[in-house]
Amino acid sequence: MTSTAMVQAARYALVTGASSGIGRELASILAREGYALVLVARRTEPMGALARQLAQAHGTPTVVVGADLGTREGVDAVVQEVEARRLPVEVLVNNAGYGLAGRFDELPADAQQGMVDVNVTALTALTRAFLPGMRARGRGRVLNVASTAGFQPGPLMAVYYATKAYVVSFSEALHEELRGTGVTVTALCPGFTATDFATRASAHARPRLFSGPLGVSDARAVAELGVRGMKHGRRLVVPGLANRLGARMAPFAPRGLLLRLTRHLNAQEE
Ligand SMILES: NC(=O)c1ccc[n+]([C@@H]2O[C@H](COP(=O)([O-])OP(=O)(O)OC[C@H]3O[C@@H](n4cnc5c(N)ncnc54)[C@H](OP(=O)(O)O)[C@@H]3O)[C@@H](O)[C@H]2O)c1
């Protein structure tokens, strides 16, 4: 655990999964917007480098917390670090997450359980830990990174799609619960985006989808839209017209057809 300069009076944004990809971009945009940062992931080195870069560019105070959010201890360590430093977390970005492609009955059980632990359990626990402070202050923002995968079942990535369906459902419910409190919850639902996600998800099988037949989004552009939607207190942000159409149409599409099409896209390339 390291920290660069720290200002108690600063407004803090806590970003999980800030060591790469969309989370790294979200952190850098929030620094540009004037937030001090708490960066969380397992790899501290890239977060330390980002902290130094943002300190130079914007004078951003940053606390780097190395934690495995797949464990209860990791989640508790993040909460304890924030409480010990008395950091007012005004923005919580639950971005850490990963996917794994392949048949449910063939993929390693622990890695699949890990997806639930990181994508669902840690996200829920961190939200529960930081919402009361936001309520007490009468202002706050939660940005949960879901996916277009959250709008439909995903054969050959069954657990990943199910975790993201949870994130969409949970975020939309909280958005409504918090109406009128000054605190909002936004679900950011990107389609396929160029990050380390695909490499990590392809350890056992590489889906056709990862070759970009439905397009590939840019992580910075996705993050910009996410932060903008979060600031405006939007319930859902789906970057990209094709992704928005897909998300709107999924509930009305014949289920069997949707399942077969998704299975085709998630299947290993020939
Ligand atoms: N890329 C896409 O196509 C896409 C599309 C829709 C949604 N998403 C979602 O976007 C979010 C960010 O993914 P990305 O695309 O930016 O992929 P990425 O570059 O692989 O980033 C994933 C981040 O999550 C962190 N993370 C993973 N497991 C963790 C753990 N056990 N404990 C703490 N941190 C952990 C990683 O940090 P460490 O490895 O250092 O711990 C990393 O910072 C994820 O929730 C993903 O599901 C991605």
Short mmCIF file of C-alpha atoms and ligand atoms in Angstrom, two decimals:
data_model
loop_
_atom_site.label_atom_id
_atom_site.label_comp_id
_atom_site.label_asym_id
_atom_site.label_seq_id
_atom_site.Cartn_x
_atom_site.Cartn_y
_atom_site.Cartn_z
CA MET A 1 0.00 0.00 0.00
CA THR A 2 1.45 3.36 -0.97
CA SER A 3 0.19 6.89 -1.19
CA THR A 4 1.29 10.02 -2.92
CA ALA A 5 0.38 13.46 -1.55
CA MET A 6 -2.91 13.44 0.36
CA VAL A 7 -5.35 16.24 1.04
CA GLN A 8 -8.01 15.52 3.67
CA ALA A 9 -10.41 18.10 2.24
CA ALA A 10 -10.36 16.57 -1.25
CA ARG A 11 -13.39 14.79 -2.76
CA TYR A 12 -12.43 11.17 -3.32
CA ALA A 13 -13.38 8.79 -6.09
CA LEU A 14 -12.62 5.11 -5.42
CA VAL A 15 -12.04 3.10 -8.59
CA THR A 16 -11.66 -0.69 -8.55
CA GLY A 17 -9.82 -2.41 -11.36
CA ALA A 18 -7.74 0.73 -11.94
CA SER A 19 -4.59 -1.13 -13.02
CA SER A 20 -5.69 -1.46 -16.67
CA GLY A 21 -8.38 -1.01 -19.32
CA ILE A 22 -11.62 0.83 -18.67
CA GLY A 23 -10.86 1.34 -14.95
CA ARG A 24 -7.58 3.05 -15.70
CA GLU A 25 -9.37 5.43 -18.09
CA LEU A 26 -12.17 6.08 -15.60
CA ALA A 27 -9.59 6.98 -12.94
CA SER A 28 -7.74 9.34 -15.23
CA ILE A 29 -10.97 11.12 -16.28
CA LEU A 30 -12.07 11.48 -12.65
CA ALA A 31 -8.66 13.01 -11.83
CA ARG A 32 -9.15 15.49 -14.69
CA GLU A 33 -12.57 16.29 -13.15
CA GLY A 34 -10.83 17.25 -9.91
CA TYR A 35 -11.33 14.16 -7.76
CA ALA A 36 -8.65 12.73 -5.50
CA LEU A 37 -8.39 8.99 -6.04
CA VAL A 38 -8.34 5.68 -4.25
CA LEU A 39 -7.13 3.11 -6.78
CA VAL A 40 -7.77 -0.59 -6.13
CA ALA A 41 -6.58 -3.75 -7.92
CA ARG A 42 -4.10 -6.57 -7.29
CA ARG A 43 -1.25 -5.10 -9.39
CA THR A 44 0.05 -2.03 -7.56
CA GLU A 45 2.83 -1.15 -10.01
CA PRO A 46 0.63 0.12 -12.88
CA MET A 47 -1.54 1.99 -10.38
CA GLY A 48 1.55 3.62 -8.84
CA ALA A 49 2.68 4.72 -12.31
CA LEU A 50 -0.80 6.12 -13.03
CA ALA A 51 -0.79 7.95 -9.68
CA ARG A 52 2.53 9.61 -10.52
CA GLN A 53 1.28 10.61 -13.97
CA LEU A 54 -1.95 12.10 -12.57
CA ALA A 55 -0.08 13.92 -9.79
CA GLN A 56 2.02 15.60 -12.48
CA ALA A 57 -0.87 16.36 -14.83
CA HIS A 58 -3.53 17.50 -12.34
CA GLY A 59 -1.91 17.48 -8.87
CA THR A 60 -4.18 14.54 -7.99
CA PRO A 61 -3.74 13.08 -4.48
CA THR A 62 -3.90 9.28 -4.85
CA VAL A 63 -4.00 6.34 -2.47
CA VAL A 64 -3.10 3.01 -4.06
CA VAL A 65 -4.54 -0.10 -2.42
CA GLY A 66 -3.34 -3.51 -3.57
CA ALA A 67 -6.18 -5.93 -2.82
CA ASP A 68 -7.65 -9.13 -4.21
CA LEU A 69 -11.36 -8.40 -4.47
CA GLY A 70 -12.01 -12.09 -4.97
CA THR A 71 -11.57 -12.48 -1.21
CA ARG A 72 -13.46 -11.13 1.78
CA GLU A 73 -10.12 -10.01 3.29
CA GLY A 74 -9.35 -7.99 0.16
CA VAL A 75 -12.70 -6.19 0.28
CA ASP A 76 -12.31 -5.53 4.04
CA ALA A 77 -8.79 -4.17 3.51
CA VAL A 78 -10.11 -1.57 1.05
CA VAL A 79 -12.86 -0.44 3.42
CA GLN A 80 -10.47 -0.34 6.39
CA GLU A 81 -7.91 1.70 4.44
CA VAL A 82 -10.53 4.31 3.54
CA GLU A 83 -11.91 4.42 7.09
CA ALA A 84 -8.45 4.65 8.69
CA ARG A 85 -7.60 7.63 6.48
CA ARG A 86 -11.10 9.11 6.89
CA LEU A 87 -11.44 9.64 3.16
CA PRO A 88 -14.84 10.95 2.06
CA VAL A 89 -15.66 8.68 -0.88
CA GLU A 90 -18.11 10.70 -2.98
CA VAL A 91 -17.77 8.53 -6.06
CA LEU A 92 -17.55 4.73 -6.01
CA VAL A 93 -16.66 3.04 -9.29
CA ASN A 94 -17.11 -0.74 -9.15
CA ASN A 95 -15.23 -1.64 -12.32
CA ALA A 96 -13.02 -4.63 -11.37
CA GLY A 97 -14.17 -7.77 -13.09
CA TYR A 98 -13.31 -10.51 -15.52
CA GLY A 99 -14.88 -13.07 -17.82
CA LEU A 100 -14.02 -16.60 -18.80
CA ALA A 101 -15.08 -18.22 -22.08
CA GLY A 102 -15.85 -21.91 -22.41
CA ARG A 103 -18.34 -24.56 -21.37
CA PHE A 104 -19.52 -24.27 -17.79
CA ASP A 105 -18.91 -27.97 -17.05
CA GLU A 106 -15.36 -27.84 -18.42
CA LEU A 107 -14.00 -24.54 -17.07
CA PRO A 108 -12.18 -24.61 -13.70
CA ALA A 109 -14.68 -24.35 -10.87
CA ASP A 110 -12.58 -21.93 -8.79
CA ALA A 111 -12.08 -19.44 -11.63
CA GLN A 112 -15.82 -19.44 -12.28
CA GLN A 113 -16.58 -18.94 -8.60
CA GLY A 114 -13.99 -16.13 -8.68
CA MET A 115 -16.08 -14.28 -11.29
CA VAL A 116 -19.02 -14.30 -8.90
CA ASP A 117 -16.76 -13.21 -6.03
CA VAL A 118 -15.26 -10.23 -7.90
CA ASN A 119 -18.04 -9.19 -10.31
CA VAL A 120 -20.92 -9.65 -7.83
CA THR A 121 -19.87 -10.13 -4.19
CA ALA A 122 -17.16 -7.45 -3.98
CA LEU A 123 -19.28 -4.97 -5.94
CA THR A 124 -22.20 -5.51 -3.56
CA ALA A 125 -20.04 -5.33 -0.41
CA LEU A 126 -18.25 -2.13 -1.49
CA THR A 127 -21.55 -0.49 -2.42
CA ARG A 128 -22.97 -1.44 0.99
CA ALA A 129 -19.88 -0.06 2.72
CA PHE A 130 -19.84 3.35 1.01
CA LEU A 131 -23.53 4.19 0.39
CA PRO A 132 -24.33 5.16 4.01
CA GLY A 133 -21.62 7.87 3.96
CA MET A 134 -23.04 9.23 0.71
CA ARG A 135 -26.57 9.21 2.14
CA ALA A 136 -25.36 11.03 5.25
CA ARG A 137 -23.67 13.70 3.11
CA GLY A 138 -26.75 13.94 0.86
CA ARG A 139 -24.67 13.48 -2.28
CA GLY A 140 -22.77 10.75 -4.03
CA ARG A 141 -22.39 8.72 -7.19
CA VAL A 142 -21.97 4.98 -7.76
CA LEU A 143 -20.89 3.75 -11.18
CA ASN A 144 -21.14 -0.01 -11.61
CA VAL A 145 -19.50 -1.43 -14.71
CA ALA A 146 -21.86 -4.08 -16.08
CA SER A 147 -21.90 -5.04 -19.79
CA THR A 148 -24.25 -5.53 -22.71
CA ALA A 149 -23.87 -9.16 -21.56
CA GLY A 150 -26.15 -8.15 -18.69
CA PHE A 151 -29.19 -7.97 -20.96
CA GLN A 152 -29.30 -11.64 -22.01
CA PRO A 153 -28.04 -15.14 -21.12
CA GLY A 154 -24.64 -16.07 -22.60
CA PRO A 155 -24.08 -19.72 -23.52
CA LEU A 156 -20.33 -20.56 -23.40
CA MET A 157 -19.78 -17.60 -21.03
CA ALA A 158 -22.70 -18.50 -18.79
CA VAL A 159 -21.36 -17.32 -15.44
CA TYR A 160 -19.93 -14.06 -16.79
CA TYR A 161 -23.23 -13.03 -18.44
CA ALA A 162 -25.13 -13.99 -15.29
CA THR A 163 -22.84 -11.84 -13.10
CA LYS A 164 -23.45 -8.86 -15.38
CA ALA A 165 -27.23 -9.45 -15.33
CA TYR A 166 -26.91 -9.17 -11.55
CA VAL A 167 -25.01 -5.88 -11.85
CA VAL A 168 -27.67 -4.37 -14.15
CA SER A 169 -30.56 -5.55 -11.96
CA PHE A 170 -28.89 -4.50 -8.67
CA SER A 171 -27.88 -1.08 -10.01
CA GLU A 172 -31.29 -0.27 -11.48
CA ALA A 173 -33.03 -1.28 -8.25
CA LEU A 174 -30.71 0.91 -6.15
CA HIS A 175 -31.14 3.78 -8.60
CA GLU A 176 -34.85 3.74 -7.84
CA GLU A 177 -34.41 3.18 -4.07
CA LEU A 178 -32.21 6.25 -3.87
CA ARG A 179 -34.46 8.58 -5.85
CA GLY A 180 -34.54 12.01 -4.21
CA THR A 181 -31.59 11.38 -1.87
CA GLY A 182 -28.89 13.17 -3.87
CA VAL A 183 -27.17 9.81 -4.41
CA THR A 184 -27.43 8.04 -7.76
CA VAL A 185 -26.40 4.63 -9.09
CA THR A 186 -25.51 4.17 -12.75
CA ALA A 187 -24.83 0.92 -14.62
CA LEU A 188 -22.31 1.33 -17.44
CA CYS A 189 -22.89 -1.40 -20.05
CA PRO A 190 -20.14 -1.48 -22.67
CA GLY A 191 -20.10 -3.83 -25.62
CA PHE A 192 -16.84 -5.48 -26.64
CA THR A 193 -14.02 -3.04 -25.80
CA ALA A 194 -10.28 -3.15 -26.56
CA THR A 195 -8.62 -3.96 -23.19
CA ASP A 196 -6.85 -6.92 -21.57
CA PHE A 197 -10.31 -8.46 -20.99
CA ALA A 198 -10.28 -10.63 -24.14
CA THR A 199 -6.85 -12.12 -23.46
CA ARG A 200 -7.80 -12.98 -19.90
CA ALA A 201 -11.18 -14.38 -20.94
CA SER A 202 -9.63 -16.57 -23.65
CA ALA A 203 -7.45 -18.75 -21.42
CA HIS A 204 -9.51 -21.81 -22.41
CA ALA A 205 -11.39 -20.75 -25.57
CA ARG A 206 -11.38 -17.65 -27.77
CA PRO A 207 -14.89 -16.56 -28.78
CA ARG A 208 -15.67 -15.30 -32.29
CA LEU A 209 -17.04 -12.16 -30.63
CA PHE A 210 -13.48 -11.15 -29.69
CA SER A 211 -12.57 -10.76 -33.36
CA GLY A 212 -14.97 -7.83 -33.41
CA PRO A 213 -17.84 -8.88 -35.74
CA LEU A 214 -20.13 -6.55 -33.76
CA GLY A 215 -17.53 -3.78 -33.46
CA VAL A 216 -14.90 -2.90 -30.88
CA SER A 217 -15.21 0.10 -28.57
CA ASP A 218 -12.37 2.26 -27.34
CA ALA A 219 -11.80 2.13 -23.56
CA ARG A 220 -11.31 5.90 -23.24
CA ALA A 221 -14.53 6.66 -25.15
CA VAL A 222 -16.46 4.15 -23.02
CA ALA A 223 -15.07 5.70 -19.84
CA GLU A 224 -15.89 9.26 -20.96
CA LEU A 225 -19.53 8.26 -21.59
CA GLY A 226 -19.64 6.42 -18.26
CA VAL A 227 -18.42 9.41 -16.25
CA ARG A 228 -20.74 11.78 -18.11
CA GLY A 229 -23.75 9.52 -17.47
CA MET A 230 -22.76 9.07 -13.84
CA LYS A 231 -22.46 12.84 -13.30
CA HIS A 232 -25.97 13.29 -14.71
CA GLY A 233 -27.31 10.53 -12.49
CA ARG A 234 -28.39 8.31 -15.40
CA ARG A 235 -29.71 4.82 -14.61
CA LEU A 236 -28.07 3.07 -17.58
CA VAL A 237 -25.31 4.05 -19.99
CA VAL A 238 -24.87 1.82 -23.05
CA PRO A 239 -22.07 3.19 -25.26
CA GLY A 240 -22.56 2.84 -29.02
CA LEU A 241 -25.70 2.85 -31.16
CA ALA A 242 -25.49 -0.85 -32.11
CA ASN A 243 -25.06 -1.82 -28.44
CA ARG A 244 -28.02 0.37 -27.42
CA LEU A 245 -30.22 -1.23 -30.10
CA GLY A 246 -29.12 -4.71 -29.02
CA ALA A 247 -29.84 -3.95 -25.37
CA ARG A 248 -33.30 -2.57 -26.23
CA MET A 249 -34.21 -5.47 -28.50
CA ALA A 250 -32.88 -8.38 -26.41
CA PRO A 251 -35.99 -8.70 -24.17
CA PHE A 252 -38.28 -8.84 -27.22
CA ALA A 253 -36.20 -11.22 -29.37
CA PRO A 254 -37.34 -14.87 -29.53
CA ARG A 255 -35.37 -16.38 -26.63
CA GLY A 256 -34.29 -19.57 -28.44
CA LEU A 257 -32.96 -17.59 -31.39
CA LEU A 258 -31.13 -15.15 -29.10
CA LEU A 259 -29.51 -18.05 -27.22
CA ARG A 260 -28.34 -19.74 -30.42
CA LEU A 261 -26.98 -16.49 -31.87
CA THR A 262 -25.12 -15.70 -28.63
CA ARG A 263 -23.77 -19.25 -28.48
CA HIS A 264 -22.47 -18.82 -32.05
CA LEU A 265 -20.72 -15.56 -31.13
CA ASN A 266 -19.23 -17.04 -27.95
CA ALA A 267 -18.04 -20.22 -29.69
CA GLN A 268 -14.36 -20.82 -30.41
CA GLU A 269 -13.24 -19.49 -33.78
CA GLU A 270 -12.62 -22.26 -36.35
N1 LIG B 1 -13.46 -5.18 -22.40
C1 LIG B 1 -14.71 -5.51 -22.67
O1 LIG B 1 -15.04 -5.98 -23.77
C2 LIG B 1 -15.78 -5.31 -21.63
C3 LIG B 1 -17.13 -5.21 -22.07
C4 LIG B 1 -18.12 -5.01 -21.12
C5 LIG B 1 -17.80 -4.92 -19.79
N2 LIG B 1 -16.50 -5.01 -19.38
C6 LIG B 1 -16.22 -4.90 -17.95
O2 LIG B 1 -15.34 -3.81 -17.74
C7 LIG B 1 -14.66 -4.00 -16.50
C8 LIG B 1 -13.19 -3.70 -16.71
O3 LIG B 1 -12.64 -4.65 -17.61
P1 LIG B 1 -11.59 -4.26 -18.75
O4 LIG B 1 -12.23 -4.52 -20.04
O5 LIG B 1 -11.02 -2.94 -18.49
O6 LIG B 1 -10.52 -5.44 -18.55
P2 LIG B 1 -9.05 -5.44 -17.92
O7 LIG B 1 -8.17 -4.52 -18.68
O8 LIG B 1 -8.69 -6.89 -17.83
O9 LIG B 1 -9.25 -4.83 -16.46
C9 LIG B 1 -9.81 -5.57 -15.40
C10 LIG B 1 -9.47 -4.88 -14.09
O10 LIG B 1 -10.10 -5.62 -13.01
C11 LIG B 1 -9.12 -5.90 -12.03
N3 LIG B 1 -9.38 -7.14 -11.34
C12 LIG B 1 -9.64 -8.36 -11.89
N4 LIG B 1 -9.73 -9.29 -10.93
C13 LIG B 1 -9.48 -8.65 -9.75
C14 LIG B 1 -9.40 -9.07 -8.40
N5 LIG B 1 -9.54 -10.38 -8.05
N6 LIG B 1 -9.15 -8.17 -7.45
C15 LIG B 1 -8.96 -6.85 -7.78
N7 LIG B 1 -9.04 -6.39 -9.03
C16 LIG B 1 -9.29 -7.29 -10.01
C17 LIG B 1 -7.80 -5.98 -12.81
O11 LIG B 1 -6.69 -5.68 -11.96
P3 LIG B 1 -5.58 -6.73 -11.43
O12 LIG B 1 -5.46 -7.82 -12.43
O13 LIG B 1 -4.37 -5.87 -11.28
O14 LIG B 1 -6.11 -7.20 -10.11
C18 LIG B 1 -7.98 -4.87 -13.83
O15 LIG B 1 -7.60 -3.64 -13.29
C19 LIG B 1 -14.95 -5.44 -16.07
O16 LIG B 1 -15.93 -5.44 -15.07
C20 LIG B 1 -15.49 -6.09 -17.34
O17 LIG B 1 -16.35 -7.16 -17.06
C21 LIG B 1 -15.48 -5.19 -20.28
#
